[in-house]
XYZ file of C-alpha atoms in Angstrom:
513
model
C 44.054 -15.233 10.542
C 42.105 -12.918 13.191
C 39.858 -10.907 12.653
C 39.766 -7.143 11.878
C 37.625 -4.521 12.725
C 35.763 -1.304 12.488
C 33.820 1.265 14.501
C 30.097 2.485 14.115
C 28.284 3.956 17.026
C 24.402 2.405 16.722
C 21.730 4.684 17.781
C 18.970 3.745 20.319
C 16.385 2.562 17.399
C 19.173 0.202 15.648
C 19.872 -1.481 19.457
C 16.155 -2.655 19.954
C 16.961 -4.125 16.383
C 19.898 -5.755 17.408
C 18.386 -6.831 20.908
C 15.347 -7.951 18.760
C 14.683 -11.542 18.542
C 12.059 -11.250 15.514
C 13.572 -12.204 12.111
C 11.666 -9.891 9.565
C 12.041 -6.138 10.225
C 10.886 -3.765 8.730
C 12.559 -1.434 10.546
C 12.464 2.493 9.848
C 9.371 5.048 8.608
C 10.240 8.661 8.475
C 13.518 9.949 6.039
C 16.801 10.035 7.775
C 16.165 7.136 10.630
C 19.396 6.156 9.834
C 18.393 2.942 7.252
C 20.777 2.629 4.727
C 23.521 2.661 7.205
C 22.876 0.648 9.289
C 21.205 -2.005 6.830
C 25.341 -1.363 5.386
C 27.377 -1.669 8.992
C 24.762 -5.382 10.111
C 25.815 -6.838 6.301
C 29.537 -6.075 6.994
C 29.477 -7.136 11.530
C 28.093 -10.102 10.460
C 30.167 -10.458 7.099
C 33.163 -10.215 9.492
C 31.847 -12.449 12.419
C 30.085 -15.486 10.365
C 31.963 -17.647 7.928
C 31.004 -18.018 4.224
C 27.961 -15.863 4.945
C 25.630 -14.967 1.915
C 23.807 -10.937 2.695
C 21.674 -10.006 -0.389
C 21.538 -6.221 -0.567
C 18.175 -5.121 -2.735
C 17.461 -1.738 -3.981
C 13.847 -1.533 -7.111
C 16.527 0.112 -9.256
C 20.252 -0.748 -9.567
C 21.442 3.612 -10.380
C 19.549 3.923 -6.322
C 20.799 1.120 -5.651
C 25.131 2.472 -6.445
C 23.898 5.558 -5.353
C 22.880 5.022 -1.712
C 25.469 2.355 -0.714
C 29.043 3.185 -3.213
C 28.961 6.364 -3.094
C 29.566 9.201 -0.666
C 31.065 9.479 3.137
C 28.662 6.645 3.904
C 29.130 4.387 0.863
C 30.019 0.253 1.651
C 33.724 1.591 0.017
C 34.275 4.397 2.207
C 33.189 1.913 5.038
C 35.551 -0.365 4.369
C 37.845 0.908 3.583
C 41.056 0.322 6.274
C 39.526 -3.650 5.672
C 39.741 -3.170 1.648
C 43.608 -1.592 2.750
C 44.507 -4.658 4.587
C 43.707 -6.664 1.817
C 40.111 -8.964 3.790
C 38.098 -7.476 2.006
C 37.299 -7.101 -1.703
C 34.596 -5.251 -3.979
C 34.394 -6.813 -7.539
C 31.455 -5.664 -9.194
C 28.114 -5.898 -7.728
C 29.509 -8.740 -5.093
C 31.920 -7.302 -1.518
C 34.104 -10.883 -0.520
C 35.105 -10.764 2.867
C 38.831 -12.729 3.929
C 36.354 -15.986 5.447
C 34.232 -16.854 2.426
C 31.063 -14.256 3.374
C 29.474 -12.628 0.618
C 27.216 -8.922 0.111
C 25.728 -9.391 -2.801
C 23.964 -5.914 -4.370
C 20.553 -6.796 -6.157
C 18.302 -5.120 -7.740
C 14.647 -5.618 -8.896
C 12.185 -3.219 -11.248
C 10.322 -5.120 -12.223
C 7.875 -8.851 -11.057
C 9.529 -10.835 -14.141
C 13.066 -9.770 -12.523
C 12.658 -11.854 -9.712
C 13.538 -15.619 -11.282
C 17.078 -14.157 -11.643
C 17.407 -14.984 -8.281
C 16.075 -18.654 -8.449
C 19.038 -20.411 -7.769
C 20.342 -18.082 -4.316
C 20.370 -19.230 -1.155
C 20.435 -16.778 1.456
C 20.733 -16.351 4.821
C 20.362 -12.048 5.632
C 17.792 -10.173 3.592
C 17.904 -6.118 3.333
C 15.556 -5.058 1.381
C 16.087 -0.917 1.327
C 12.971 1.196 1.122
C 10.557 -2.219 1.153
C 7.250 -0.499 0.045
C 9.297 0.664 -3.786
C 8.333 -3.540 -3.779
C 5.913 -5.286 -4.703
C 4.428 -7.792 -2.511
C 5.206 -10.576 -5.261
C 8.766 -9.744 -5.118
C 8.742 -9.402 -1.370
C 7.449 -13.190 -1.187
C 9.357 -14.988 -3.727
C 12.796 -13.197 -1.637
C 11.993 -14.924 1.086
C 10.670 -17.694 -0.125
C 15.015 -18.206 -1.136
C 15.757 -17.297 2.175
C 17.597 -20.593 4.088
C 20.788 -20.619 5.813
C 20.864 -24.569 7.485
C 24.110 -24.525 10.006
C 24.609 -21.345 9.460
C 24.211 -19.267 13.284
C 26.085 -16.656 15.044
C 28.562 -18.153 17.354
C 28.882 -17.946 20.659
C 32.273 -16.029 20.365
C 30.838 -13.094 18.140
C 27.938 -12.935 20.297
C 30.595 -11.981 22.969
C 33.030 -10.400 20.573
C 29.768 -7.487 19.457
C 29.156 -6.967 23.197
C 32.263 -5.984 24.413
C 33.201 -4.085 21.347
C 29.624 -2.755 21.876
C 27.909 -2.957 23.834
C 25.016 -4.517 22.441
C 23.819 -8.234 23.349
C 23.222 -9.002 19.870
C 20.152 -11.402 19.643
C 20.132 -11.487 15.556
C 19.249 -14.966 14.390
C 19.603 -16.781 10.648
C 17.883 -16.428 8.985
C 17.094 -12.405 9.112
C 14.432 -10.563 6.753
C 15.600 -6.301 7.840
C 13.949 -3.988 5.780
C 14.001 -0.909 5.998
C 11.779 2.063 3.910
C 9.483 5.040 4.141
C 5.067 5.624 3.568
C 4.255 5.468 0.300
C 5.184 3.762 -3.172
C 3.659 0.952 -4.856
C 4.008 -1.353 -1.831
C 3.108 0.839 0.659
C -0.711 -1.051 0.754
C 1.310 -4.942 1.444
C 3.854 -3.170 4.023
C 1.380 -0.997 6.188
C -1.079 -4.606 5.991
C 1.897 -6.806 6.772
C 3.376 -5.187 9.251
C 1.091 -1.644 11.112
C -2.772 -3.024 11.105
C -2.965 -4.765 13.758
C 0.084 -4.664 15.707
C 1.192 -2.537 18.238
C 5.036 -0.427 17.431
C 7.929 -3.079 18.470
C 4.898 -5.211 18.545
C 6.798 -9.545 18.025
C 4.800 -11.325 16.661
C 4.361 -15.110 15.219
C 3.083 -14.436 11.438
C 1.170 -17.627 10.376
C 3.097 -20.623 8.157
C 1.376 -18.426 5.245
C 2.520 -14.901 5.692
C 6.374 -17.270 6.368
C 5.931 -17.861 9.795
C 8.302 -15.938 10.532
C 8.885 -13.170 13.510
C 7.238 -10.096 12.684
C 8.467 -6.956 14.243
C 7.744 -2.836 12.963
C 10.053 -0.647 14.268
C 9.312 2.998 14.037
C 12.634 5.280 13.427
C 11.989 9.054 12.688
C 15.154 11.939 11.987
C 15.306 13.058 16.514
C 16.904 9.121 16.391
C 18.979 10.283 14.433
C 22.496 12.140 16.344
C 24.025 11.293 13.610
C 21.653 13.709 11.154
C 21.058 17.697 11.740
C 18.021 17.692 12.532
C 16.481 21.298 12.351
C 19.184 21.482 8.867
C 18.134 18.274 7.334
C 14.050 18.781 8.954
C 14.275 22.198 6.818
C 14.240 20.089 3.636
C 12.140 17.832 4.625
C 9.406 21.055 4.766
C 10.245 22.399 1.429
C 9.013 19.251 -0.232
C 6.133 21.381 -0.492
C 3.406 19.179 -0.074
C 1.621 19.096 3.317
C 0.932 14.904 3.024
C 3.854 14.681 1.858
C 6.070 16.313 4.896
C 3.974 14.214 7.157
C 4.688 11.158 5.332
C 8.464 11.764 5.572
C 8.596 13.911 8.908
C 7.204 12.184 11.198
C 6.811 8.734 9.158
C 3.033 9.264 8.895
C 1.830 5.752 7.360
C -1.737 7.287 7.238
C -0.140 10.208 4.743
C 0.539 8.699 1.493
C 3.531 9.994 0.119
C 2.584 10.833 -3.623
C -1.233 9.527 -3.653
C -3.139 9.811 -6.454
C -5.928 11.078 -3.848
C -4.108 13.559 -1.930
C -7.953 15.664 -0.849
C -8.882 12.988 1.141
C -9.000 13.643 4.483
C -10.658 10.885 6.850
C -12.089 13.914 9.145
C -14.239 15.005 5.569
C -14.914 12.162 3.882
C -15.371 9.061 6.730
C -18.871 8.927 8.260
C -20.408 6.745 11.271
C -22.538 4.049 9.574
C -26.089 4.342 8.928
C -28.873 2.968 7.379
C -30.242 5.537 4.297
C -33.524 6.215 4.928
C -35.498 4.102 2.354
C -36.489 7.409 -0.397
C -32.925 7.993 -1.304
C -31.803 7.386 -4.193
C -30.095 3.026 -4.392
C -27.660 1.660 -6.426
C -24.127 -0.703 -7.290
C -21.581 -0.375 -8.806
C -18.595 -3.350 -8.887
C -15.465 -3.984 -10.341
C -14.698 -7.938 -11.223
C -12.215 -9.815 -9.895
C -11.514 -13.811 -9.732
C -7.707 -14.740 -8.967
C -7.680 -10.290 -8.350
C -10.441 -9.704 -6.143
C -13.496 -7.629 -6.897
C -15.410 -5.544 -5.571
C -18.995 -4.054 -5.548
C -19.592 -0.603 -3.855
C -23.648 0.493 -2.437
C -24.800 3.932 -2.379
C -27.196 6.093 -1.797
C -27.497 10.255 -3.750
C -27.719 11.772 -0.426
C -31.334 14.342 0.209
C -31.098 17.854 1.761
C -32.773 16.081 5.346
C -30.632 15.529 8.878
C -30.069 11.492 8.949
C -29.506 10.589 12.479
C -25.805 8.193 11.937
C -24.413 5.072 13.961
C -22.471 7.289 16.868
C -25.930 8.988 17.536
C -25.362 12.374 15.478
C -27.493 13.837 12.952
C -26.041 14.852 9.972
C -27.325 16.744 6.954
C -24.984 15.890 3.425
C -25.443 17.744 1.199
C -27.716 17.546 -1.690
C -26.973 15.623 -4.903
C -23.490 13.868 -2.839
C -22.912 10.009 -3.492
C -22.109 8.172 -0.179
C -20.237 4.831 -0.364
C -22.411 3.499 2.399
C -21.798 -0.763 2.227
C -19.633 -3.120 0.487
C -18.180 -6.130 -0.912
C -14.731 -6.846 -1.701
C -13.674 -10.098 -3.256
C -10.485 -10.559 -1.199
C -8.753 -14.073 0.573
C -7.711 -13.451 3.749
C -5.091 -14.727 6.658
C -5.486 -17.068 8.371
C -4.852 -13.907 11.296
C -7.874 -12.419 9.200
C -5.267 -10.072 7.805
C -6.872 -8.661 4.248
C -3.375 -10.644 1.306
C -3.092 -7.292 -1.255
C -4.691 -7.698 -4.523
C -5.264 -11.461 -4.061
C -9.074 -12.452 -4.592
C -11.568 -14.916 -3.798
C -11.734 -17.025 -6.690
C -15.452 -16.949 -6.748
C -17.738 -18.263 -9.455
C -20.165 -15.834 -11.387
C -22.877 -16.795 -9.808
C -21.657 -17.422 -6.704
C -20.878 -13.125 -5.987
C -24.228 -12.334 -8.167
C -26.138 -14.517 -4.576
C -23.434 -12.923 -2.510
C -25.280 -9.465 -3.561
C -28.622 -10.386 -3.575
C -28.143 -11.494 0.000
C -26.733 -8.484 1.205
C -29.092 -6.439 -0.131
C -32.279 -8.421 0.926
C -35.351 -5.923 1.018
C -33.668 -2.995 -0.383
C -34.563 -1.521 -3.207
C -31.498 -1.524 -5.358
C -31.773 1.371 -9.059
C -30.470 -1.622 -11.977
C -30.840 0.860 -13.864
C -28.207 3.498 -12.982
C -26.367 0.294 -11.542
C -22.870 0.062 -13.219
C -20.398 -2.954 -13.514
C -17.135 -3.343 -15.261
C -17.262 -3.912 -19.341
C -15.253 -6.918 -19.234
C -17.856 -8.232 -17.684
C -19.969 -8.674 -20.864
C -17.025 -10.268 -22.580
C -17.975 -14.101 -24.532
C -15.033 -16.738 -24.490
C -17.219 -19.253 -26.054
C -19.846 -19.386 -23.321
C -22.615 -16.784 -21.002
C -20.465 -14.008 -20.028
C -20.076 -12.932 -16.135
C -23.725 -11.237 -16.530
C -25.231 -14.164 -18.087
C -23.901 -16.363 -14.847
C -24.433 -13.103 -12.732
C -28.337 -12.822 -13.482
C -28.436 -17.073 -13.938
C -27.635 -16.827 -9.967
C -30.121 -18.977 -7.983
C -29.639 -23.024 -8.651
C -33.027 -23.739 -8.113
C -34.206 -21.646 -10.465
C -30.927 -21.915 -13.940
C -32.915 -20.327 -16.870
C -34.483 -17.413 -14.857
C -33.207 -14.036 -14.432
C -32.891 -13.863 -10.749
C -29.535 -12.283 -9.908
C -28.590 -9.143 -9.864
C -28.115 -6.406 -12.707
C -26.108 -4.366 -13.934
C -25.266 -1.572 -17.156
C -21.723 -1.223 -18.201
C -19.694 1.340 -16.830
C -18.194 4.185 -18.931
C -14.841 3.155 -18.447
C -12.994 6.160 -19.365
C -10.433 6.001 -17.102
C -8.714 10.041 -17.095
C -12.023 12.235 -16.856
C -13.607 9.388 -14.165
C -10.956 9.796 -12.157
C -11.243 13.530 -12.639
C -14.763 13.027 -11.459
C -13.558 11.034 -9.402
C -10.811 13.745 -7.048
C -13.725 16.451 -7.843
C -16.280 15.278 -6.174
C -13.862 14.668 -3.338
C -11.815 18.398 -3.306
C -14.047 19.741 -0.879
C -11.415 23.128 -0.972
C -13.517 23.865 -4.264
C -16.553 24.030 -2.293
C -18.177 26.807 -1.387
C -19.660 25.391 1.308
C -16.643 23.645 2.679
C -19.072 19.856 2.543
C -17.420 17.324 -0.444
C -19.503 15.702 -2.971
C -18.387 12.096 -1.734
C -18.491 10.224 1.122
C -17.189 7.227 2.506
C -18.294 5.195 5.837
C -16.086 3.364 7.736
C -17.743 -0.244 7.225
C -16.060 -0.517 4.190
C -12.740 -1.020 5.026
C -11.641 -1.611 1.996
C -12.222 1.345 0.232
C -9.980 2.905 3.241
C -8.023 0.245 2.745
C -6.797 1.083 -0.539
C -8.023 4.386 -2.166
C -6.562 6.549 -0.611
C -2.968 4.562 -1.169
C -3.312 5.027 -4.810
C -0.275 5.932 -6.552
C -0.026 8.404 -10.185
C 1.373 6.644 -12.873
C 5.221 7.355 -13.445
C 5.200 7.019 -16.884
C 1.435 8.588 -17.256
C 0.813 11.247 -14.172
C -2.761 11.383 -15.483
C -3.794 8.100 -14.291
C -3.225 5.594 -12.024
C -0.400 3.191 -11.340
C -2.637 0.124 -12.187
C 0.303 -2.682 -10.337
C -2.073 -1.817 -7.534
C -4.252 -2.951 -5.430
C -7.179 -0.401 -7.330
C -10.272 -2.496 -8.123
C -12.196 -0.310 -4.894
C -10.862 2.506 -6.624
C -11.757 1.419 -9.996
C -16.267 0.163 -8.614
C -16.296 4.370 -6.919
C -14.739 5.689 -10.495
C -17.897 3.877 -12.230
C -20.499 4.943 -10.115
C -18.592 8.581 -10.521
C -19.876 8.111 -14.519
C -23.149 6.840 -13.380
C -24.352 9.448 -11.580
C -22.416 12.969 -11.862
C -23.356 14.976 -8.919
C -26.975 17.020 -8.851
C -27.502 19.761 -6.849
C -29.919 22.595 -7.645
C -28.445 25.374 -9.311
C -28.606 28.754 -12.630
C -27.167 27.253 -15.110
C -24.355 29.840 -16.067
C -24.626 31.725 -20.051
C -22.218 29.881 -22.007
C -20.992 27.475 -19.949
C -21.942 24.101 -19.195
C -24.295 22.428 -16.759
C -23.164 23.221 -12.798
C -22.124 19.158 -11.444
C -22.180 18.050 -14.523
C -19.123 15.774 -15.704
C -18.223 18.945 -18.091
C -18.875 21.545 -15.077
C -16.735 18.749 -12.730
C -14.202 18.186 -15.597
C -13.739 22.029 -16.154
C -13.242 23.045 -12.676
C -10.649 20.418 -11.937
C -8.891 22.205 -14.479
C -8.906 25.227 -13.614
C -7.462 23.931 -10.184
C -4.529 22.246 -11.890
C -3.899 25.905 -13.915
C -4.107 27.522 -10.157
C -7.063 29.732 -11.599
């Protein structure tokens, strides 16, 4: 039986993906770039060319899988209609079966625990639609199921593809092709894995700890898709309302996180060059404990109304009472390439962390009465707590409390996030200056905090499945030291810049007052 064909027209960016030598591709970035259609077309073509091929196509939610890939004029049933009529293809439940033994499996995996449904899968081609909706745990597990013994694209198929579509097919099996927009729960790890430290279109051989595949990011934006009316679709995106959301969806800007909790973070307002705080400024630290997960220690200084010189040579005066995060120590494991492995801790002992803190702040006067840490550090499970072990961190003086001292932080979540948000909210300030700053030296704060998302079930809280450790330690710092500006108390109201005042202002902002 000769292989039937169907017609499809590839865009220039889709052609780059077809011609790529990479075996692990992130395709997309902006809405309307043709990601989903490209996946369907590639799945159909590869199944027609390679007998016995197993293609697994994933969406996180089953309803989205059906709506995006089985319904409408561009869905699988319509694309395959002539092959279905000729008897070459059958759609049986969530499986598309080809005449030559190849199959497309339509899959979903909403939670980490669901990944084990695919424990025995032999995945030749892995297609993941909207990768940032998945956790890194799920992606690594599915990639680990990729193997293709004896599966290659035959030469005749490459020649056929070139004659039919005018493209030199360079795809290798096994192949992982993922499409995504910025935002969602996986924004951090996807950006770290494909974009950070790499140029667009650059093909990199990843280390064995990162899968050992050839990885590439191919940006595809609305204007790259001639099959979509860019003006009409772009107008719909502009109507989303949020400036940040529009930039993320329309332009594929991975520095803007669609749906972020802290949608008021702006580097031009909140990021400072490194500097040495004046000695008389109050310094303290905050800490979120972690072992298997990262720990996060932040060093803060309370600004005075004085001119200070920064690393870039410029002098600045910051608002009196503003919090400045001038140093951090983030206990995250890194790959052989030096890239942080999102949400993976160093598994250091409490004693080792205590020694590291003291080494980093040597010679500084830290106000330990203001320093706060995760209350879980004081739990005792049949032995000394982590807080106690940290105090006795010097192996030469094991019975002396010479390590860093903290007090238990106020761990109230929603008021803490509200105060955190209010300190950043420069738009509500008369002088247009925020009450919190973070230096450029705090790389992991800038990597993780802007990407934090709302909890879908509890919008006032942050999704705890994300890498929220630097956010938590910042929340502790906010609850430990409300901003104190010299202002007169309003009649009948809370003290300006007290915690009650900040919460009151935030509630008023939400109501549009």
